Amino acid sequence: FSLSPSSKGVMMEKDGMVVLLVFLNVLFIHTDAFRRDPAERQSRSEGGFCRILRTQTRGARRDGQSEFRLRVEGDPETYQPGSTYRVSLYASSPSYFRGFTLIALKEGREGVTPDDYAGTFKLIDESDTQFMTNCPPAVTESIPRRRTRIQVFWTAPPSGSGCITLKASVVQRKIIFFQDEGSLTKRLCEKAATTEKPIQECCACGTAKYRVTFYGNWSEKVHPKDYPRRANHWSALIGASHSRSYVLWEYGGFASEGVKQVAEYGSPVKMEEEIRQKGDDVMTVIKTKAQWPAWQPLNVRAAPSAEFSVDRARHLMSFLTMLGPSPDWNVGLSGEDLCTRDCGWVQRLVKDLVPWDAGTDSGVTYESPNKPSNPQERIRPLTSLDHPQSPFYDPSGGPITSLARVVVERIARKGEQCNTVPDTIDDIVADIAQEEKEEADNTPETCIYSNWSPWSACSSSTCDKGRRMRQRMLKAQLDHNVPCLHTQDFEPCMGPGCSEEEASTCMMSEWISWSPCSSSCGMGMRSRERYVKQFPEDGSSCTLPTEETEKCVVNEDCCNCVVTEWSEWEPCSVSCGVGMRRRERMMKMEASDGSPCRAQLVEAEKCMMPECTTDCMLSEWSGWSECNKSCGKGHVIRSRMVKLEPQFGGMPCPETVQRKKCKIRKCTKGSRTSDKRKRQEASDRRREIQSKESVAEESSACALRPWSSWTQCTKPCGGGVQERVMYVKKKGKSSQPSHCKNQKEVRACKVQPC
């Protein structure tokens, strides 16, 4: 038979040659499986398309159901036109495969013409995969060798392509697996086009105030693989409450310069600048401080939080924070809607966060060197199948354990509420920017105003009629031929106490629960608050109290004196590693009975800073070895041992083996006999030296044990070291002279180049 041009020059060894020949014989030669007419052969020789069909190989085709598997990430049953998917080919242990072919065909097609193929493949690792020379849409191995897994990206075809079939063939020694059904075939159909309802606009009224709290869960205990003990941290959290027309970041989009600087450097400066440039699309900028280290118990460090507001136009919340060190990995929320379908505001939202890649750097580990993505890639979630070196890698393709949890809680509402379902939380406070509906209806569409300011105080302090005022700004006039309405508004009012319904119009919320006692020992203070739900209609202020304080006692017997509040914690005593920090409080009043104060005035605790760097530490150089040749050119070596490996970014270890040339004498014809004699003489000299040493030991009255075995060589090649030890015998107290010490020998080993 004749081989296709793609097979020439590939086989390097006999076994690999047999495997590839069998594979190519099955897939590409002129047999029943490749019904090719002369026109097809001519097209193929001119760079046309191959025809990969079902095979009929005697005794060679087997069911690879339990050994091999073709998988599309996420195990979808449908595909989204134009979307990109990660396709993996696996061999379950202890199986493996040497060669493979991967194609994507439209259903019912045989791969004869370019139109038969569906979508396009993109290589992930070009050292392991390549496009087939005579069948460009197909992916195959770049080098025939043992492997258990390959991955490629596949971009789905455009809309209207119908169902497609991903097929894989696998070569293992002389056995070929190529399935039309089962684990080496994956059938996907185009996702049915659905008529999606237009995005419903927010119908909630008034404004709402929220608190977002970030709980980091990224720690060595939860994510142990390659966890960066040195300098692990969360960057400053940055985000905003905003309208639908502004997108901070989203899956499938490209990172802005601000997102890139957060993702790669942990800097929120550019991101905040971009947010503030959006003007009225943004209501609140959300910021928290960075966290060093990334995780500490909540009793040591409180979770960072920030407050923000939303309204009907700006009811989405987005944020991001970088986990460092990392190439460009982050966690965050994108466009989280806090407006409910029943025209209310979400009370509480809890989300577990998994990491995502900003698409600006191609590193695969926490501390990968900078490798900018060129061209820039789209933002995508990280998965457990991204790369074997990834700290989140899981061959089974399971989900990544969340790195953080974010809790968004509503803490107040302002203004008139219009939710159709009653709210279970009474957190409404007085409206400070209420607009009159009838006036808003008269506003021309070509005039754009700011919100009304709060009403001013009444001009009359008595029961005589006065006026109060509010105002707004004209931000834009789109049509100068249409006049814009006034920017000031007045209404009649009277002084405080003159309204007949005053007693019934000042409405207060219920008291919230008492705060913790200010003292952990003895007497302290606590407080509680409530809010004004509705001011009097005449514009006067409410005189009812909004805050109460009272004394509280905690553990009366713990102390018999009055002390101040604790001071702030002092800085940690070290700049790296584990240190101590302390805080103090002072005694304000001694015990009335004159007894000593039993309250604790100083408190100390451990504090953790970034790990300290440790440089490599080496032993002294050994002596030079004997020349490895008895005549002619040779070499001698010397070595030293690593006593302490570098840690947390410390200085790496320099070379541990040195080699230099040596030349004894020119070799003669009888060099073989001479070499044997030289080796014998060297052996005799060593025995003589050992004999002298033993005599010296006996003469010094040191009783030593025999030499131990040589230790394992420290390196498999390139020059390592071995050592052995002779220990002093212990017979009893004072039975050995004081100068008797254990003896140690070191020698070079495995000096051949790697």
PDB file of C-alpha atoms in Angstrom, residues 395-635:
ATOM      1  CA  PRO A 395      -8.597  15.452  35.967  1.00  0.00           C
ATOM      2  CA  SER A 396     -12.203  14.518  36.721  1.00  0.00           C
ATOM      3  CA  GLY A 397     -13.350  17.986  35.654  1.00  0.00           C
ATOM      4  CA  GLY A 398     -15.186  18.729  38.886  1.00  0.00           C
ATOM      5  CA  PRO A 399     -16.165  22.247  39.981  1.00  0.00           C
ATOM      6  CA  ILE A 400     -13.612  24.570  41.589  1.00  0.00           C
ATOM      7  CA  THR A 401     -14.143  25.132  45.293  1.00  0.00           C
ATOM      8  CA  SER A 402     -15.293  28.710  45.812  1.00  0.00           C
ATOM      9  CA  LEU A 403     -12.607  31.230  46.784  1.00  0.00           C
ATOM     10  CA  ALA A 404     -14.898  33.734  48.464  1.00  0.00           C
ATOM     11  CA  ARG A 405     -18.454  34.515  49.493  1.00  0.00           C
ATOM     12  CA  VAL A 406     -20.128  37.900  49.173  1.00  0.00           C
ATOM     13  CA  VAL A 407     -23.158  38.949  51.198  1.00  0.00           C
ATOM     14  CA  VAL A 408     -25.285  41.940  50.097  1.00  0.00           C
ATOM     15  CA  GLU A 409     -27.792  43.122  52.728  1.00  0.00           C
ATOM     16  CA  ARG A 410     -30.346  45.876  52.500  1.00  0.00           C
ATOM     17  CA  ILE A 411     -30.015  48.278  55.413  1.00  0.00           C
ATOM     18  CA  ALA A 412     -32.459  51.068  54.515  1.00  0.00           C
ATOM     19  CA  ARG A 413     -35.029  52.279  51.999  1.00  0.00           C
ATOM     20  CA  LYS A 414     -35.911  55.873  51.235  1.00  0.00           C
ATOM     21  CA  GLY A 415     -38.921  57.460  49.605  1.00  0.00           C
ATOM     22  CA  GLU A 416     -42.272  56.063  48.559  1.00  0.00           C
ATOM     23  CA  GLN A 417     -42.211  52.287  48.005  1.00  0.00           C
ATOM     24  CA  CYS A 418     -44.415  50.553  45.452  1.00  0.00           C
ATOM     25  CA  ASN A 419     -43.629  46.847  45.882  1.00  0.00           C
ATOM     26  CA  THR A 420     -46.660  44.659  45.149  1.00  0.00           C
ATOM     27  CA  VAL A 421     -45.629  42.022  47.710  1.00  0.00           C
ATOM     28  CA  PRO A 422     -45.396  43.243  51.329  1.00  0.00           C
ATOM     29  CA  ASP A 423     -41.839  43.528  52.621  1.00  0.00           C
ATOM     30  CA  THR A 424     -40.942  41.694  55.827  1.00  0.00           C
ATOM     31  CA  ILE A 425     -38.331  44.248  56.915  1.00  0.00           C
ATOM     32  CA  ASP A 426     -39.277  47.686  58.215  1.00  0.00           C
ATOM     33  CA  ASP A 427     -36.273  49.769  57.140  1.00  0.00           C
ATOM     34  CA  ILE A 428     -37.920  52.774  55.463  1.00  0.00           C
ATOM     35  CA  VAL A 429     -36.405  56.144  56.348  1.00  0.00           C
ATOM     36  CA  ALA A 430     -37.466  59.683  55.438  1.00  0.00           C
ATOM     37  CA  ASP A 431     -37.336  60.635  51.776  1.00  0.00           C
ATOM     38  CA  ILE A 432     -34.949  63.507  51.076  1.00  0.00           C
ATOM     39  CA  ALA A 433     -35.503  63.909  47.335  1.00  0.00           C
ATOM     40  CA  GLN A 434     -39.167  63.310  46.575  1.00  0.00           C
ATOM     41  CA  GLU A 435     -40.513  64.594  43.264  1.00  0.00           C
ATOM     42  CA  GLU A 436     -44.075  65.617  42.480  1.00  0.00           C
ATOM     43  CA  LYS A 437     -45.579  63.356  39.831  1.00  0.00           C
ATOM     44  CA  GLU A 438     -47.748  65.977  38.194  1.00  0.00           C
ATOM     45  CA  GLU A 439     -44.755  68.250  37.691  1.00  0.00           C
ATOM     46  CA  ALA A 440     -42.625  65.455  36.265  1.00  0.00           C
ATOM     47  CA  ASP A 441     -45.339  64.796  33.690  1.00  0.00           C
ATOM     48  CA  ASN A 442     -45.076  68.403  32.469  1.00  0.00           C
ATOM     49  CA  THR A 443     -41.326  68.221  31.897  1.00  0.00           C
ATOM     50  CA  PRO A 444     -40.465  68.337  28.158  1.00  0.00           C
ATOM     51  CA  GLU A 445     -38.517  65.330  26.933  1.00  0.00           C
ATOM     52  CA  THR A 446     -35.894  67.655  25.461  1.00  0.00           C
ATOM     53  CA  CYS A 447     -34.997  69.047  28.921  1.00  0.00           C
ATOM     54  CA  ILE A 448     -32.787  66.998  31.206  1.00  0.00           C
ATOM     55  CA  TYR A 449     -32.758  67.974  34.892  1.00  0.00           C
ATOM     56  CA  SER A 450     -31.077  66.795  38.061  1.00  0.00           C
ATOM     57  CA  ASN A 451     -33.235  65.557  40.960  1.00  0.00           C
ATOM     58  CA  TRP A 452     -35.006  68.101  43.158  1.00  0.00           C
ATOM     59  CA  SER A 453     -33.119  69.219  46.250  1.00  0.00           C
ATOM     60  CA  PRO A 454     -34.734  68.755  49.714  1.00  0.00           C
ATOM     61  CA  TRP A 455     -37.258  71.411  50.770  1.00  0.00           C
ATOM     62  CA  SER A 456     -35.765  74.346  52.642  1.00  0.00           C
ATOM     63  CA  ALA A 457     -36.954  75.421  56.103  1.00  0.00           C
ATOM     64  CA  CYS A 458     -40.161  77.498  56.193  1.00  0.00           C
ATOM     65  CA  SER A 459     -39.605  81.265  55.956  1.00  0.00           C
ATOM     66  CA  SER A 460     -42.064  81.749  58.839  1.00  0.00           C
ATOM     67  CA  SER A 461     -41.316  80.590  62.359  1.00  0.00           C
ATOM     68  CA  THR A 462     -44.861  81.453  63.540  1.00  0.00           C
ATOM     69  CA  CYS A 463     -48.323  80.419  62.441  1.00  0.00           C
ATOM     70  CA  ASP A 464     -48.308  83.107  59.764  1.00  0.00           C
ATOM     71  CA  LYS A 465     -48.069  81.786  56.225  1.00  0.00           C
ATOM     72  CA  GLY A 466     -44.607  81.576  54.771  1.00  0.00           C
ATOM     73  CA  ARG A 467     -42.851  79.829  51.859  1.00  0.00           C
ATOM     74  CA  ARG A 468     -40.289  77.083  51.449  1.00  0.00           C
ATOM     75  CA  MET A 469     -38.207  76.364  48.362  1.00  0.00           C
ATOM     76  CA  ARG A 470     -36.501  73.551  46.486  1.00  0.00           C
ATOM     77  CA  GLN A 471     -34.439  73.671  43.298  1.00  0.00           C
ATOM     78  CA  ARG A 472     -32.930  71.558  40.536  1.00  0.00           C
ATOM     79  CA  MET A 473     -30.330  72.044  37.803  1.00  0.00           C
ATOM     80  CA  LEU A 474     -30.845  72.068  34.036  1.00  0.00           C
ATOM     81  CA  LYS A 475     -28.226  69.608  32.803  1.00  0.00           C
ATOM     82  CA  ALA A 476     -28.994  69.650  29.077  1.00  0.00           C
ATOM     83  CA  GLN A 477     -31.424  71.296  26.605  1.00  0.00           C
ATOM     84  CA  LEU A 478     -31.649  69.092  23.519  1.00  0.00           C
ATOM     85  CA  ASP A 479     -33.975  71.398  21.562  1.00  0.00           C
ATOM     86  CA  HIS A 480     -33.497  75.144  22.069  1.00  0.00           C
ATOM     87  CA  ASN A 481     -36.833  75.850  20.377  1.00  0.00           C
ATOM     88  CA  VAL A 482     -38.648  74.131  23.246  1.00  0.00           C
ATOM     89  CA  PRO A 483     -38.474  76.138  26.483  1.00  0.00           C
ATOM     90  CA  CYS A 484     -37.477  74.316  29.664  1.00  0.00           C
ATOM     91  CA  LEU A 485     -39.523  74.685  32.851  1.00  0.00           C
ATOM     92  CA  HIS A 486     -38.421  76.545  35.962  1.00  0.00           C
ATOM     93  CA  THR A 487     -35.558  75.231  38.077  1.00  0.00           C
ATOM     94  CA  GLN A 488     -36.987  76.578  41.361  1.00  0.00           C
ATOM     95  CA  ASP A 489     -40.201  75.596  43.131  1.00  0.00           C
ATOM     96  CA  PHE A 490     -42.066  77.238  46.043  1.00  0.00           C
ATOM     97  CA  GLU A 491     -44.969  76.186  48.246  1.00  0.00           C
ATOM     98  CA  PRO A 492     -46.776  77.724  51.249  1.00  0.00           C
ATOM     99  CA  CYS A 493     -45.890  76.634  54.758  1.00  0.00           C
ATOM    100  CA  MET A 494     -46.283  77.628  58.430  1.00  0.00           C
ATOM    101  CA  GLY A 495     -44.014  77.512  61.431  1.00  0.00           C
ATOM    102  CA  PRO A 496     -43.630  74.417  63.605  1.00  0.00           C
ATOM    103  CA  GLY A 497     -46.699  73.391  65.646  1.00  0.00           C
ATOM    104  CA  CYS A 498     -49.235  75.187  63.442  1.00  0.00           C
ATOM    105  CA  SER A 499     -50.432  72.169  61.470  1.00  0.00           C
ATOM    106  CA  GLU A 500     -53.618  70.524  62.673  1.00  0.00           C
ATOM    107  CA  GLU A 501     -52.357  67.046  61.751  1.00  0.00           C
ATOM    108  CA  GLU A 502     -48.838  67.423  63.141  1.00  0.00           C
ATOM    109  CA  ALA A 503     -49.344  64.852  65.851  1.00  0.00           C
ATOM    110  CA  SER A 504     -50.277  62.189  63.319  1.00  0.00           C
ATOM    111  CA  THR A 505     -47.782  62.917  60.551  1.00  0.00           C
ATOM    112  CA  CYS A 506     -44.458  62.371  62.357  1.00  0.00           C
ATOM    113  CA  MET A 507     -44.048  58.618  61.940  1.00  0.00           C
ATOM    114  CA  MET A 508     -41.114  56.677  63.395  1.00  0.00           C
ATOM    115  CA  SER A 509     -39.817  53.183  62.711  1.00  0.00           C
ATOM    116  CA  GLU A 510     -39.531  50.594  65.441  1.00  0.00           C
ATOM    117  CA  TRP A 511     -36.396  50.644  67.600  1.00  0.00           C
ATOM    118  CA  ILE A 512     -33.643  48.419  66.311  1.00  0.00           C
ATOM    119  CA  SER A 513     -31.984  46.057  68.787  1.00  0.00           C
ATOM    120  CA  TRP A 514     -29.498  47.319  71.379  1.00  0.00           C
ATOM    121  CA  SER A 515     -25.836  47.521  70.406  1.00  0.00           C
ATOM    122  CA  PRO A 516     -23.292  45.371  72.310  1.00  0.00           C
ATOM    123  CA  CYS A 517     -22.179  46.753  75.655  1.00  0.00           C
ATOM    124  CA  SER A 518     -19.164  49.034  75.322  1.00  0.00           C
ATOM    125  CA  SER A 519     -17.392  47.173  78.124  1.00  0.00           C
ATOM    126  CA  SER A 520     -16.513  43.504  78.287  1.00  0.00           C
ATOM    127  CA  CYS A 521     -16.051  43.741  82.026  1.00  0.00           C
ATOM    128  CA  GLY A 522     -18.205  45.649  84.504  1.00  0.00           C
ATOM    129  CA  MET A 523     -20.263  48.722  83.609  1.00  0.00           C
ATOM    130  CA  GLY A 524     -20.457  50.213  80.127  1.00  0.00           C
ATOM    131  CA  MET A 525     -22.932  51.861  77.745  1.00  0.00           C
ATOM    132  CA  ARG A 526     -25.143  50.597  74.912  1.00  0.00           C
ATOM    133  CA  SER A 527     -27.376  52.340  72.384  1.00  0.00           C
ATOM    134  CA  ARG A 528     -30.175  51.756  69.914  1.00  0.00           C
ATOM    135  CA  GLU A 529     -31.621  53.736  67.002  1.00  0.00           C
ATOM    136  CA  ARG A 530     -34.764  54.291  64.996  1.00  0.00           C
ATOM    137  CA  TYR A 531     -35.533  56.233  61.820  1.00  0.00           C
ATOM    138  CA  VAL A 532     -38.026  58.900  60.739  1.00  0.00           C
ATOM    139  CA  LYS A 533     -40.441  57.172  58.364  1.00  0.00           C
ATOM    140  CA  GLN A 534     -42.492  60.293  57.565  1.00  0.00           C
ATOM    141  CA  PHE A 535     -41.903  63.970  58.387  1.00  0.00           C
ATOM    142  CA  PRO A 536     -44.806  66.316  59.277  1.00  0.00           C
ATOM    143  CA  GLU A 537     -46.582  67.588  56.176  1.00  0.00           C
ATOM    144  CA  ASP A 538     -45.999  71.241  57.138  1.00  0.00           C
ATOM    145  CA  GLY A 539     -42.240  70.790  56.738  1.00  0.00           C
ATOM    146  CA  SER A 540     -41.395  70.993  60.413  1.00  0.00           C
ATOM    147  CA  SER A 541     -38.860  68.630  61.919  1.00  0.00           C
ATOM    148  CA  CYS A 542     -39.659  65.688  64.172  1.00  0.00           C
ATOM    149  CA  THR A 543     -38.810  66.268  67.828  1.00  0.00           C
ATOM    150  CA  LEU A 544     -39.050  62.612  68.789  1.00  0.00           C
ATOM    151  CA  PRO A 545     -35.672  61.067  69.700  1.00  0.00           C
ATOM    152  CA  THR A 546     -33.976  58.827  67.144  1.00  0.00           C
ATOM    153  CA  GLU A 547     -31.323  57.432  69.538  1.00  0.00           C
ATOM    154  CA  GLU A 548     -31.323  56.091  73.078  1.00  0.00           C
ATOM    155  CA  THR A 549     -28.425  55.154  75.341  1.00  0.00           C
ATOM    156  CA  GLU A 550     -28.360  53.367  78.674  1.00  0.00           C
ATOM    157  CA  LYS A 551     -25.902  51.826  81.089  1.00  0.00           C
ATOM    158  CA  CYS A 552     -25.112  48.131  80.884  1.00  0.00           C
ATOM    159  CA  VAL A 553     -23.190  45.705  83.097  1.00  0.00           C
ATOM    160  CA  VAL A 554     -21.273  42.682  81.852  1.00  0.00           C
ATOM    161  CA  ASN A 555     -19.964  40.135  84.376  1.00  0.00           C
ATOM    162  CA  GLU A 556     -20.067  42.242  87.535  1.00  0.00           C
ATOM    163  CA  ASP A 557     -17.579  40.035  89.328  1.00  0.00           C
ATOM    164  CA  CYS A 558     -14.858  40.260  86.675  1.00  0.00           C
ATOM    165  CA  CYS A 559     -13.462  43.561  87.870  1.00  0.00           C
ATOM    166  CA  ASN A 560     -13.955  46.066  90.633  1.00  0.00           C
ATOM    167  CA  CYS A 561     -12.780  49.221  88.882  1.00  0.00           C
ATOM    168  CA  VAL A 562     -13.661  51.420  85.894  1.00  0.00           C
ATOM    169  CA  VAL A 563     -11.446  51.178  82.802  1.00  0.00           C
ATOM    170  CA  THR A 564     -11.344  52.947  79.432  1.00  0.00           C
ATOM    171  CA  GLU A 565     -12.055  51.407  76.029  1.00  0.00           C
ATOM    172  CA  TRP A 566      -9.300  49.340  74.431  1.00  0.00           C
ATOM    173  CA  SER A 567      -6.869  51.311  72.263  1.00  0.00           C
ATOM    174  CA  GLU A 568      -6.221  50.373  68.640  1.00  0.00           C
ATOM    175  CA  TRP A 569      -3.889  47.420  68.060  1.00  0.00           C
ATOM    176  CA  GLU A 570      -0.246  48.400  67.734  1.00  0.00           C
ATOM    177  CA  PRO A 571       1.601  47.457  64.510  1.00  0.00           C
ATOM    178  CA  CYS A 572       2.893  43.898  64.330  1.00  0.00           C
ATOM    179  CA  SER A 573       6.305  43.469  65.945  1.00  0.00           C
ATOM    180  CA  VAL A 574       7.782  41.965  62.763  1.00  0.00           C
ATOM    181  CA  SER A 575       7.644  42.880  59.087  1.00  0.00           C
ATOM    182  CA  CYS A 576       7.482  39.249  57.973  1.00  0.00           C
ATOM    183  CA  GLY A 577       6.526  35.938  59.543  1.00  0.00           C
ATOM    184  CA  VAL A 578       4.767  35.566  62.899  1.00  0.00           C
ATOM    185  CA  GLY A 579       5.023  38.351  65.459  1.00  0.00           C
ATOM    186  CA  MET A 580       3.070  39.896  68.291  1.00  0.00           C
ATOM    187  CA  ARG A 581       0.890  42.946  68.647  1.00  0.00           C
ATOM    188  CA  ARG A 582      -0.636  44.512  71.740  1.00  0.00           C
ATOM    189  CA  ARG A 583      -3.226  47.007  72.866  1.00  0.00           C
ATOM    190  CA  GLU A 584      -3.856  48.744  76.153  1.00  0.00           C
ATOM    191  CA  ARG A 585      -6.521  50.422  78.208  1.00  0.00           C
ATOM    192  CA  MET A 586      -6.256  52.576  81.306  1.00  0.00           C
ATOM    193  CA  MET A 587      -7.893  52.563  84.675  1.00  0.00           C
ATOM    194  CA  LYS A 588     -10.299  55.479  85.032  1.00  0.00           C
ATOM    195  CA  MET A 589     -11.366  54.842  88.615  1.00  0.00           C
ATOM    196  CA  GLU A 590      -9.888  52.619  91.312  1.00  0.00           C
ATOM    197  CA  ALA A 591     -11.983  50.216  93.305  1.00  0.00           C
ATOM    198  CA  SER A 592     -14.044  51.891  96.013  1.00  0.00           C
ATOM    199  CA  ASP A 593     -12.893  49.381  98.611  1.00  0.00           C
ATOM    200  CA  GLY A 594      -9.232  50.026  97.860  1.00  0.00           C
ATOM    201  CA  SER A 595      -8.624  46.528  96.510  1.00  0.00           C
ATOM    202  CA  PRO A 596      -6.365  46.131  93.455  1.00  0.00           C
ATOM    203  CA  CYS A 597      -8.030  46.411  90.029  1.00  0.00           C
ATOM    204  CA  ARG A 598      -8.685  42.957  88.561  1.00  0.00           C
ATOM    205  CA  ALA A 599      -9.395  44.183  85.017  1.00  0.00           C
ATOM    206  CA  GLN A 600      -6.907  43.247  82.300  1.00  0.00           C
ATOM    207  CA  LEU A 601      -5.122  46.404  81.130  1.00  0.00           C
ATOM    208  CA  VAL A 602      -2.836  44.911  78.452  1.00  0.00           C
ATOM    209  CA  GLU A 603      -3.804  42.394  75.782  1.00  0.00           C
ATOM    210  CA  ALA A 604      -1.452  40.691  73.319  1.00  0.00           C
ATOM    211  CA  GLU A 605      -1.975  38.312  70.417  1.00  0.00           C
ATOM    212  CA  LYS A 606      -0.078  36.788  67.542  1.00  0.00           C
ATOM    213  CA  CYS A 607      -0.073  38.530  64.164  1.00  0.00           C
ATOM    214  CA  MET A 608       0.808  37.083  60.778  1.00  0.00           C
ATOM    215  CA  MET A 609       2.726  39.044  58.164  1.00  0.00           C
ATOM    216  CA  PRO A 610       3.931  37.815  54.729  1.00  0.00           C
ATOM    217  CA  GLU A 611       6.384  34.920  55.030  1.00  0.00           C
ATOM    218  CA  CYS A 612      10.059  35.866  55.397  1.00  0.00           C
ATOM    219  CA  THR A 613      12.335  35.042  52.498  1.00  0.00           C
ATOM    220  CA  THR A 614      15.009  32.391  53.103  1.00  0.00           C
ATOM    221  CA  ASP A 615      18.115  32.225  50.909  1.00  0.00           C
ATOM    222  CA  CYS A 616      19.748  28.989  49.824  1.00  0.00           C
ATOM    223  CA  MET A 617      22.483  27.737  52.186  1.00  0.00           C
ATOM    224  CA  LEU A 618      25.320  25.474  50.978  1.00  0.00           C
ATOM    225  CA  SER A 619      28.113  23.486  52.609  1.00  0.00           C
ATOM    226  CA  GLU A 620      31.799  24.088  51.835  1.00  0.00           C
ATOM    227  CA  TRP A 621      33.281  22.642  48.647  1.00  0.00           C
ATOM    228  CA  SER A 622      34.711  19.115  48.940  1.00  0.00           C
ATOM    229  CA  GLY A 623      38.216  18.390  47.709  1.00  0.00           C
ATOM    230  CA  TRP A 624      38.815  17.705  44.030  1.00  0.00           C
ATOM    231  CA  SER A 625      38.335  14.047  43.050  1.00  0.00           C
ATOM    232  CA  GLU A 626      40.962  11.947  41.271  1.00  0.00           C
ATOM    233  CA  CYS A 627      41.137  12.249  37.499  1.00  0.00           C
ATOM    234  CA  ASN A 628      38.633   9.896  35.898  1.00  0.00           C
ATOM    235  CA  LYS A 629      41.251   8.778  33.337  1.00  0.00           C
ATOM    236  CA  SER A 630      44.643   7.168  33.976  1.00  0.00           C
ATOM    237  CA  CYS A 631      46.011   8.567  30.730  1.00  0.00           C
ATOM    238  CA  GLY A 632      44.945  11.148  28.197  1.00  0.00           C
ATOM    239  CA  LYS A 633      42.378  13.897  28.832  1.00  0.00           C
ATOM    240  CA  GLY A 634      39.909  13.518  31.674  1.00  0.00           C
ATOM    241  CA  HIS A 635      38.239  15.606  34.342  1.00  0.00           C
TER     242      HIS A 635
END
